[in-house]
Structures are given as C-alpha cells and as structure tokens.
Amino acid sequence: MSSTPAATADADIAGPEAAIGMATATATGVPQLSIISPAYHERDNIRPLVLAIAAAMQGARWELIIVDDDSGDGTIDEVFAVAHEGYPVRCIRRIGRRGLASAVVEGALAATAPVIAVIDADLQHDERLLPQMLALIAEGGSDLVVGSRHVEGGSVGDWSKDRQAMSGFATWCANIVIGTGISDPMSGFFAIRRDVFHACVHDLSQQGYKILLDIISSAPRELKITEIPYVFRNRTQGESKVDLMIMLEFLFLLIEKVTRGLVPPRFVLFSAVGGLGLLFHLAVLQAFKVAGSTFLVAQTAATISAMTLNYVVNNSVTYRAQRLRGGRFVIGYFIFCLVCSIGGIANIGVADLVLAGDGNWALAGIAGALMSAVFNFGVATQFVWTQRRRTRRPLVNRRATAA
C-alpha cells in the first residue's frame, strides 16, 4: 500500500473529472461528497459541526449523515432542527447497536456521493481539509486520503504523555502486526472512494473504533493512499469516549485480522473473564476452608460467587453494547447461571470421554474446559445478551362498507 504525504493545496474542489463517478455527480446534482459522522451524546456539537462544514465546503455539493447510537441527550432532535433549516443533513438512528466502526459502515452504505469522508462529531478533526481530500480523490491519484497527526505539519495537540504513549504503541502494533504502511492508521479522519469501500465492506469486522485500520487490512488490493497533515483539536463540548475498552477493542480487532476471523474477539474476552472467575472461585474456596466450612458448602458458595462475577463483568465489558439493566439484568443473571450449569455438565462429559480414551488428566481437563467455554459463550450470546423487541398486537379498526 503506497503512502505519499501531500502539502495543503488550493486545488479546485471538483478537480479533473477523471473518475466516472465524480463526473456523474457533477452532471446530475448528486452530492460530490458524503460526510459520515458517528455520534453519541453530541447534541451541543451538531450545529457547530454543520455550520463549520458548510463554511468549508462552499462551491461543492455535499451531504452530512449523522449516525446516532440512540443518544438520550437530544442529539437526533438537534439534527432534525438543523436539517429543517435547509442544510443537507440527515440522521440514521440506531436502536440496540453501538460502536463507532459499525456506525461508520451503516452511514457509508447510505451515502449517495462517489466519495465518502469520515469525521468525528466532536469538532476535533479539521473540517477545512475536506475540500482538499475530495480534490485529491477526484484527481484520480488516490483511493484513500488520510488526515494524519504524525506527518510533518500534523500534531496530536495537547494530549497527555500517557495518551501519546498509548497511541504510539497502538500505531506500532498496527504497522507490525498488519503492516498498514502509513503513519497514522489509528486516524478517524479520512476520505475514500465509495467503490473502494464497497469492495471491502463484507470483510470488515466492524469491531471497536478503528475503522480506518479495518478498511486498509480488509481491502482486496493494494490501495493508493495519500496522507495530509492536520492538528488534532481539543474537545470543547461533551465528554471524551476514550477509555480502556477502546484499547481492548483495538486488540480484538488485531486478533480478528491476524486470525482472519477464525477466533471471534468477543470469545477471547469471554474466556479471559472466565479465567478471572476461576481465580475468584479458588480464592472464595480457600477463604471458606480457612473459616472451617465443609467442602460442599465452600464449593457451592465459590461456584455461585464466580458465576456472579463472570456475569457482572461480561455484562459491563464483553457485552457492553448489549448491557442489561433493571429487571432484564436480574432475568439475565438467572439465565446465565442456568447456561453455565449446563456448560459444567458438558465439561464433565467431554473430560470423561477424553480421559477414557487417552488416560491423560491434563488433556481431559483442557478439553472439558474448552467445551464449556465454547458452549457458554455461544448459548449466553444467543439467550442472555441478544436484543429482543417486544411485539405488540396492532390495533385494527374495522369498518363495515356500505352496501
């Protein structure tokens, strides 16, 4: 994959109409650029974002697609308000789904322009570079234009040393493990030809927040990539979404790409939580032993404690996007315990079968544990954390027709 830094240019926004898609857009009035902006609790940033893009894109036809993960702060209402003022803005509201990468994918699939740009809704990306990104792709020399913080002229702004170190390590991992060949594979600010995006969309993992890395590693051919510098801005409204889960989801994305999807990232985390539960089980068992309890009582308490810990952690971390609350949390807990109990029976059955054939205790134990992990993961995913909607009978008003 080639990568060439590009200085800021005052190129004509439409550029040479070498690409058929761009020429068609120019001739028919279809937007030249579809801008995708995933949002979650970004109400106060919507209007400033739209006004900033409108000022930057003067002379070009564009549309802005806000993909909102069912924010409870009125984000979608603000999008509607701005759209009713005449700005080319629309919204995709997602119910029961969450995550930046999948939001970008859904927005891009709804795009009508031959070029798609991705920009955060928090105003930390420099929207003034959008015309340059569009021009570079319209000229026909680039499949993908990336806003980079790590080329000359770019910067991460006022990031703390810890965040810079975390980003640097993630960039190193991406280039070593996957070999992106660009300076900022973690960037969330880029533009891509729509046909190039559609060529790789079926292979995207849609895992976590690093959609650019997902696209580059899923492309069926070597992409022509251009990097342009930008300075990452400080957030002025709302709260940052950066947390430990972003790094974990980045790790899961690497696992999925390296194994070519053979190992589901969520299964890795589910198994890790199971390992934590095993350690907690042993700790509780030892505590009851010290207290003079019988083994049966101690084992029962340790088992219930471990299952409870596993459920709480999985609900908060592994299945964060499908997190259960209130009454559903309680019902989910009992279903989870039932699933784990059946998994325990499957564990014993498989272990006994392997032991009878091989006679190796360690191998039998590993086989049983693997069986229960796969069973618990599959069944719990399907019956505990699957989003279900209540179905209501429609109210039918039947009127007799006059004879």
Coordinates of C-alpha atoms in Angstrom, one line a residue, residues 8-395:
T8 CA -2.1 21.6 1.5
A9 CA -3.2 22.6 -1.9
D10 CA -5.7 25.2 -3.3
A11 CA -6.9 22.6 -5.8
D12 CA -10.3 23.1 -7.4
I13 CA -12.9 21.3 -5.3
A14 CA -14.3 19.3 -8.2
G15 CA -10.9 18.5 -9.7
P16 CA -10.4 16.9 -13.1
E17 CA -13.4 14.7 -13.8
A18 CA -11.3 11.7 -14.5
A19 CA -13.4 9.4 -12.3
I20 CA -16.7 8.4 -13.8
G21 CA -18.5 8.6 -10.5
M22 CA -17.4 12.2 -9.9
A23 CA -18.4 13.2 -13.4
T24 CA -21.8 11.7 -12.9
A25 CA -22.2 13.5 -9.6
T26 CA -21.3 16.8 -11.3
A27 CA -23.7 16.3 -14.1
T28 CA -26.7 15.1 -12.1
G29 CA -26.6 17.2 -9.0
V30 CA -25.8 14.2 -6.7
P31 CA -23.6 15.2 -3.8
Q32 CA -19.9 15.1 -4.6
L33 CA -19.0 14.2 -1.0
S34 CA -21.0 12.2 1.6
I35 CA -19.7 13.0 5.1
I36 CA -20.3 10.4 7.8
S37 CA -20.2 11.5 11.4
P38 CA -20.9 8.9 14.1
A39 CA -22.3 10.5 17.2
Y40 CA -23.2 9.5 20.8
H41 CA -24.3 12.3 23.2
E42 CA -23.1 15.0 20.9
R43 CA -26.1 17.3 20.9
D44 CA -24.1 20.5 21.6
N45 CA -21.7 19.8 18.8
I46 CA -24.2 19.1 16.0
R47 CA -25.0 22.7 15.0
P48 CA -21.3 23.9 15.2
L49 CA -20.3 20.9 13.1
V50 CA -22.8 21.6 10.4
L51 CA -22.0 25.3 10.2
A52 CA -18.3 24.6 10.1
I53 CA -18.7 22.0 7.3
A54 CA -21.0 24.3 5.3
A55 CA -18.4 27.1 5.5
A56 CA -15.6 24.7 4.4
M57 CA -17.5 23.1 1.5
Q58 CA -18.7 26.3 -0.3
G59 CA -18.8 25.6 -4.0
A60 CA -19.2 21.8 -3.7
R61 CA -22.3 19.6 -3.2
W62 CA -22.2 17.6 0.0
E63 CA -24.4 15.8 2.4
L64 CA -23.8 15.1 6.1
I65 CA -25.0 11.8 7.6
I66 CA -25.1 11.7 11.4
V67 CA -25.3 8.2 12.7
D68 CA -26.6 8.4 16.2
D69 CA -26.5 5.4 18.6
D70 CA -29.8 6.3 20.3
S71 CA -28.4 9.1 22.4
G72 CA -30.6 10.2 25.3
D73 CA -29.5 13.9 25.2
G74 CA -31.5 15.1 22.2
T75 CA -28.8 14.6 19.5
I76 CA -31.3 13.4 16.9
D77 CA -33.6 16.3 17.7
E78 CA -30.8 18.8 17.0
V79 CA -30.0 17.0 13.7
F80 CA -33.7 17.4 12.6
A81 CA -33.7 21.0 13.7
V82 CA -30.7 21.8 11.6
A83 CA -32.0 19.8 8.6
H84 CA -35.3 21.8 8.7
E85 CA -33.2 25.0 8.3
G86 CA -32.2 23.8 4.8
Y87 CA -28.8 22.2 5.5
P88 CA -28.1 18.9 3.6
V89 CA -28.1 16.8 6.8
R90 CA -29.9 13.6 7.7
C91 CA -29.7 11.1 10.5
I92 CA -29.6 7.4 10.9
R93 CA -30.8 6.4 14.4
R94 CA -29.6 3.0 15.6
I95 CA -31.5 1.1 18.2
G96 CA -29.8 -1.7 20.1
R97 CA -26.5 -1.2 18.4
R98 CA -23.4 0.8 19.4
G99 CA -19.9 1.3 18.2
L100 CA -18.1 3.8 16.0
A101 CA -16.9 1.3 13.4
S102 CA -20.3 -0.2 12.7
A103 CA -21.9 3.3 12.7
V104 CA -19.5 4.4 10.0
V105 CA -20.3 1.4 7.9
E106 CA -24.0 1.9 8.2
G107 CA -23.6 5.6 7.3
A108 CA -21.3 4.8 4.4
L109 CA -23.8 2.3 3.0
A110 CA -26.4 5.0 3.0
A111 CA -24.2 7.5 1.2
T112 CA -25.0 8.7 -2.3
A113 CA -21.8 10.5 -3.3
P114 CA -18.9 8.9 -5.2
V115 CA -16.6 9.9 -2.3
I116 CA -17.2 9.2 1.4
A117 CA -15.5 11.1 4.2
V118 CA -15.5 10.2 7.9
I119 CA -15.2 12.9 10.6
D120 CA -15.9 12.9 14.3
A121 CA -18.9 14.9 15.6
D122 CA -16.9 16.4 18.4
L123 CA -15.1 19.0 16.2
Q124 CA -11.7 17.6 17.0
H125 CA -11.0 17.0 13.3
D126 CA -10.3 19.8 10.9
E127 CA -13.3 20.1 8.6
R128 CA -11.4 22.7 6.4
L129 CA -9.4 19.8 4.9
L130 CA -12.5 18.1 3.4
P131 CA -12.3 20.0 0.1
Q132 CA -8.6 19.0 -0.3
M133 CA -9.5 15.4 0.5
L134 CA -12.2 15.5 -2.1
A135 CA -9.9 17.1 -4.7
L136 CA -7.1 14.5 -4.2
I137 CA -9.5 11.7 -4.8
A138 CA -11.3 13.4 -7.8
E139 CA -7.9 13.8 -9.5
G140 CA -7.7 10.1 -9.7
G141 CA -4.4 9.5 -7.9
S142 CA -5.8 8.3 -4.6
D143 CA -8.2 5.7 -3.4
L144 CA -7.9 6.9 0.2
V145 CA -6.8 10.2 1.8
V146 CA -6.0 10.1 5.5
G147 CA -5.8 13.0 7.8
S148 CA -2.5 12.3 9.8
R149 CA -1.3 13.6 13.0
H150 CA 2.1 12.1 12.5
V151 CA 3.4 13.6 9.3
E152 CA 5.2 17.0 9.0
G153 CA 2.7 19.7 9.9
G154 CA 0.4 17.4 11.9
S155 CA 0.1 17.2 15.6
V156 CA -1.9 15.4 18.4
G157 CA -2.4 18.8 20.1
D158 CA -2.5 18.9 23.9
W159 CA -2.5 15.2 24.5
S160 CA -1.0 14.0 27.8
K161 CA 2.1 11.9 27.7
D162 CA 0.2 8.8 28.7
R163 CA -2.3 9.2 25.8
Q164 CA 0.6 9.9 23.4
A165 CA 2.3 6.7 24.5
M166 CA -0.9 4.7 24.2
S167 CA -1.5 6.0 20.7
G168 CA 2.2 5.4 19.7
F169 CA 2.1 1.8 20.9
A170 CA -1.2 1.1 19.1
T171 CA 0.3 2.6 15.9
W172 CA 3.3 0.4 16.3
C173 CA 1.2 -2.7 16.8
A174 CA -0.9 -1.9 13.7
N175 CA 2.1 -1.5 11.5
I176 CA 3.9 -4.5 12.8
V177 CA 1.0 -6.9 13.0
I178 CA -1.0 -5.9 10.0
G179 CA 1.5 -3.8 8.0
T180 CA -0.6 -0.7 7.1
G181 CA 2.4 1.2 5.8
I182 CA 1.0 4.6 6.9
S183 CA 2.0 7.0 9.7
D184 CA -1.4 7.2 11.3
P185 CA -3.5 4.0 10.9
M186 CA -5.4 5.0 14.1
S187 CA -6.8 8.2 12.5
G188 CA -10.6 8.6 12.4
F189 CA -10.5 11.4 9.8
F190 CA -10.3 10.2 6.2
A191 CA -11.9 10.1 2.8
I192 CA -12.3 7.1 0.5
R193 CA -13.8 6.3 -2.9
R194 CA -17.2 4.8 -2.4
D195 CA -16.5 1.9 -4.8
V196 CA -13.3 1.1 -2.8
F197 CA -15.3 1.0 0.4
H198 CA -17.9 -1.3 -1.1
A199 CA -15.2 -3.7 -2.3
C200 CA -14.1 -4.5 1.2
V201 CA -17.3 -3.9 3.2
H202 CA -18.2 -7.6 3.5
D203 CA -14.8 -8.3 5.1
L204 CA -14.9 -5.5 7.7
S205 CA -15.0 -6.7 11.3
Q206 CA -16.8 -3.5 12.4
Q207 CA -15.0 -4.0 15.8
G208 CA -14.4 -1.1 18.1
Y209 CA -13.3 2.4 17.0
K210 CA -10.5 1.9 14.4
I211 CA -12.5 1.7 11.2
L212 CA -9.6 3.0 9.0
L213 CA -7.3 0.1 10.1
D214 CA -10.2 -2.3 9.4
I215 CA -10.7 -0.9 5.9
I216 CA -7.0 -1.0 5.0
S217 CA -6.5 -4.5 6.3
S218 CA -9.6 -5.7 4.5
A219 CA -9.0 -4.2 1.1
P220 CA -8.8 -6.8 -1.7
R221 CA -6.0 -5.0 -3.4
E222 CA -3.2 -2.5 -2.6
L223 CA -4.7 0.9 -2.1
K224 CA -3.3 4.2 -3.3
I225 CA -3.1 6.2 -0.1
T226 CA -2.3 9.9 0.4
E227 CA -1.7 11.4 3.9
I228 CA -2.2 15.0 4.7
P229 CA -1.4 16.7 8.0
Y230 CA -3.9 18.0 10.5
V231 CA -3.7 19.2 14.1
F232 CA -6.0 17.3 16.5
R233 CA -8.2 19.8 18.4
N234 CA -9.3 19.8 22.0
R235 CA -12.9 18.9 22.7
T236 CA -15.0 21.9 23.8
Q237 CA -18.4 20.3 24.4
G238 CA -19.4 16.8 25.7
E239 CA -17.3 14.1 27.2
S240 CA -14.4 12.1 25.6
K241 CA -15.2 8.5 24.7
V242 CA -11.6 7.3 25.2
D243 CA -11.3 4.6 27.8
L244 CA -9.8 1.2 28.5
M245 CA -12.4 -0.5 26.3
I246 CA -11.2 1.3 23.2
M247 CA -7.7 -0.3 23.7
L248 CA -9.3 -3.7 24.3
E249 CA -11.5 -3.4 21.2
F250 CA -8.4 -2.4 19.2
L251 CA -6.6 -5.5 20.5
F252 CA -9.6 -7.6 19.5
L253 CA -9.6 -6.1 16.0
L254 CA -5.9 -7.1 15.6
I255 CA -6.8 -10.7 16.8
E256 CA -9.6 -10.9 14.3
K257 CA -7.5 -9.7 11.4
V258 CA -4.5 -11.8 12.2
T259 CA -6.6 -15.0 12.6
R260 CA -8.7 -14.0 9.6
G261 CA -11.9 -14.2 11.7
L262 CA -11.3 -17.7 12.9
V263 CA -11.2 -16.5 16.5
P264 CA -14.1 -14.2 17.5
P265 CA -12.6 -11.3 19.6
R266 CA -15.5 -11.4 22.0
F267 CA -14.9 -15.1 22.7
V268 CA -11.3 -14.2 23.7
L269 CA -12.6 -11.6 26.2
F270 CA -15.4 -14.0 27.4
S271 CA -12.7 -16.7 28.1
A272 CA -10.5 -14.2 29.8
V273 CA -13.4 -13.2 32.1
G274 CA -13.9 -16.9 32.7
G275 CA -10.2 -17.2 33.8
L276 CA -10.8 -14.3 36.2
G277 CA -13.8 -16.1 37.6
L278 CA -11.7 -19.3 38.1
L279 CA -9.2 -17.3 40.2
F280 CA -12.0 -15.8 42.2
H281 CA -13.6 -19.3 42.7
L282 CA -10.3 -20.6 44.1
A283 CA -10.0 -17.5 46.4
V284 CA -13.5 -18.0 47.8
L285 CA -12.9 -21.7 48.2
Q286 CA -9.8 -21.1 50.2
A287 CA -11.5 -18.5 52.4
F288 CA -14.2 -20.9 53.3
K289 CA -11.7 -23.6 54.1
V290 CA -9.8 -21.3 56.4
A291 CA -13.1 -20.5 58.1
G292 CA -13.7 -24.2 58.8
S293 CA -16.5 -24.8 56.3
T294 CA -17.3 -28.1 54.8
F295 CA -16.2 -28.6 51.2
L296 CA -19.8 -28.9 49.8
V297 CA -20.7 -25.5 51.3
A298 CA -17.5 -23.9 50.3
Q299 CA -17.7 -25.2 46.7
T300 CA -21.3 -24.1 46.4
A301 CA -20.5 -20.6 47.6
A302 CA -17.4 -20.4 45.4
T303 CA -19.3 -21.5 42.3
I304 CA -22.2 -19.0 42.8
S305 CA -19.7 -16.2 43.5
A306 CA -17.6 -17.0 40.4
M307 CA -20.7 -17.1 38.2
T308 CA -22.0 -13.8 39.6
L309 CA -18.6 -12.2 39.0
N310 CA -18.5 -13.5 35.4
Y311 CA -22.0 -12.3 34.7
V312 CA -21.4 -8.8 36.0
V313 CA -18.0 -8.3 34.2
N314 CA -19.3 -9.8 30.9
N315 CA -22.4 -7.6 31.1
S316 CA -20.2 -4.5 31.7
V317 CA -17.3 -5.2 29.4
T318 CA -17.8 -8.1 27.0
Y319 CA -21.3 -7.2 26.0
R320 CA -21.2 -3.5 26.8
A321 CA -23.2 -2.6 23.7
Q322 CA -26.0 -5.0 24.8
R323 CA -25.7 -4.3 28.5
L324 CA -28.7 -5.4 30.6
R325 CA -30.2 -3.1 33.2
G326 CA -33.1 -3.3 35.7
G327 CA -35.3 -6.3 35.5
R328 CA -33.6 -7.6 32.4
F329 CA -30.3 -7.7 34.4
V330 CA -31.9 -9.9 37.0
I331 CA -33.6 -12.2 34.5
G332 CA -30.3 -12.4 32.5
Y333 CA -28.4 -13.4 35.6
F334 CA -30.6 -16.5 36.2
I335 CA -30.4 -17.5 32.6
F336 CA -26.6 -17.1 32.7
C337 CA -26.3 -19.3 35.8
L338 CA -28.5 -21.9 34.1
V339 CA -26.3 -21.8 30.9
C340 CA -23.1 -22.1 33.0
S341 CA -24.6 -25.1 34.9
I342 CA -25.4 -26.9 31.6
G343 CA -21.9 -26.0 30.4
G344 CA -20.5 -27.6 33.6
I345 CA -22.2 -30.8 32.8
A346 CA -20.9 -30.7 29.2
N347 CA -17.4 -30.0 30.7
I348 CA -17.6 -33.2 32.8
G349 CA -19.0 -35.3 29.9
V350 CA -16.3 -34.3 27.4
A351 CA -13.5 -34.6 30.0
D352 CA -14.6 -38.1 31.0
L353 CA -14.8 -39.1 27.3
V354 CA -11.2 -37.9 26.7
L355 CA -10.0 -39.5 29.9
A356 CA -11.4 -42.8 28.9
G357 CA -9.7 -42.7 25.5
D358 CA -6.3 -41.2 26.4
G359 CA -5.9 -41.5 30.2
N360 CA -4.3 -38.1 30.5
W361 CA -5.9 -36.0 33.2
A362 CA -4.5 -32.7 32.0
L363 CA -5.7 -33.2 28.4
A364 CA -9.1 -34.3 29.7
G365 CA -9.3 -31.2 31.8
I366 CA -8.4 -28.9 29.0
A367 CA -10.8 -30.5 26.6
G368 CA -13.6 -30.2 29.1
A369 CA -12.8 -26.5 29.9
L370 CA -12.7 -25.7 26.2
M371 CA -16.0 -27.4 25.6
S372 CA -17.7 -25.5 28.4
A373 CA -16.2 -22.2 27.3
V374 CA -17.5 -22.6 23.7
F375 CA -20.9 -23.8 24.9
N376 CA -21.3 -21.0 27.5
F377 CA -20.2 -18.3 25.0
G378 CA -22.5 -19.4 22.2
V379 CA -25.6 -20.0 24.3
A380 CA -25.1 -16.9 26.5
T381 CA -24.6 -14.7 23.5
Q382 CA -27.8 -16.1 22.0
F383 CA -30.1 -16.2 25.0
V384 CA -28.7 -13.7 27.5
W385 CA -27.4 -10.7 25.5
T386 CA -29.4 -10.9 22.3
Q387 CA -31.5 -7.8 21.8
R388 CA -35.2 -8.6 21.6
R389 CA -38.0 -6.2 20.9
R390 CA -41.5 -6.6 22.4
T391 CA -44.1 -7.4 19.8
R392 CA -47.4 -5.6 20.3
R393 CA -50.7 -6.5 18.7
P394 CA -51.6 -3.8 16.2
L395 CA -54.9 -2.0 16.8

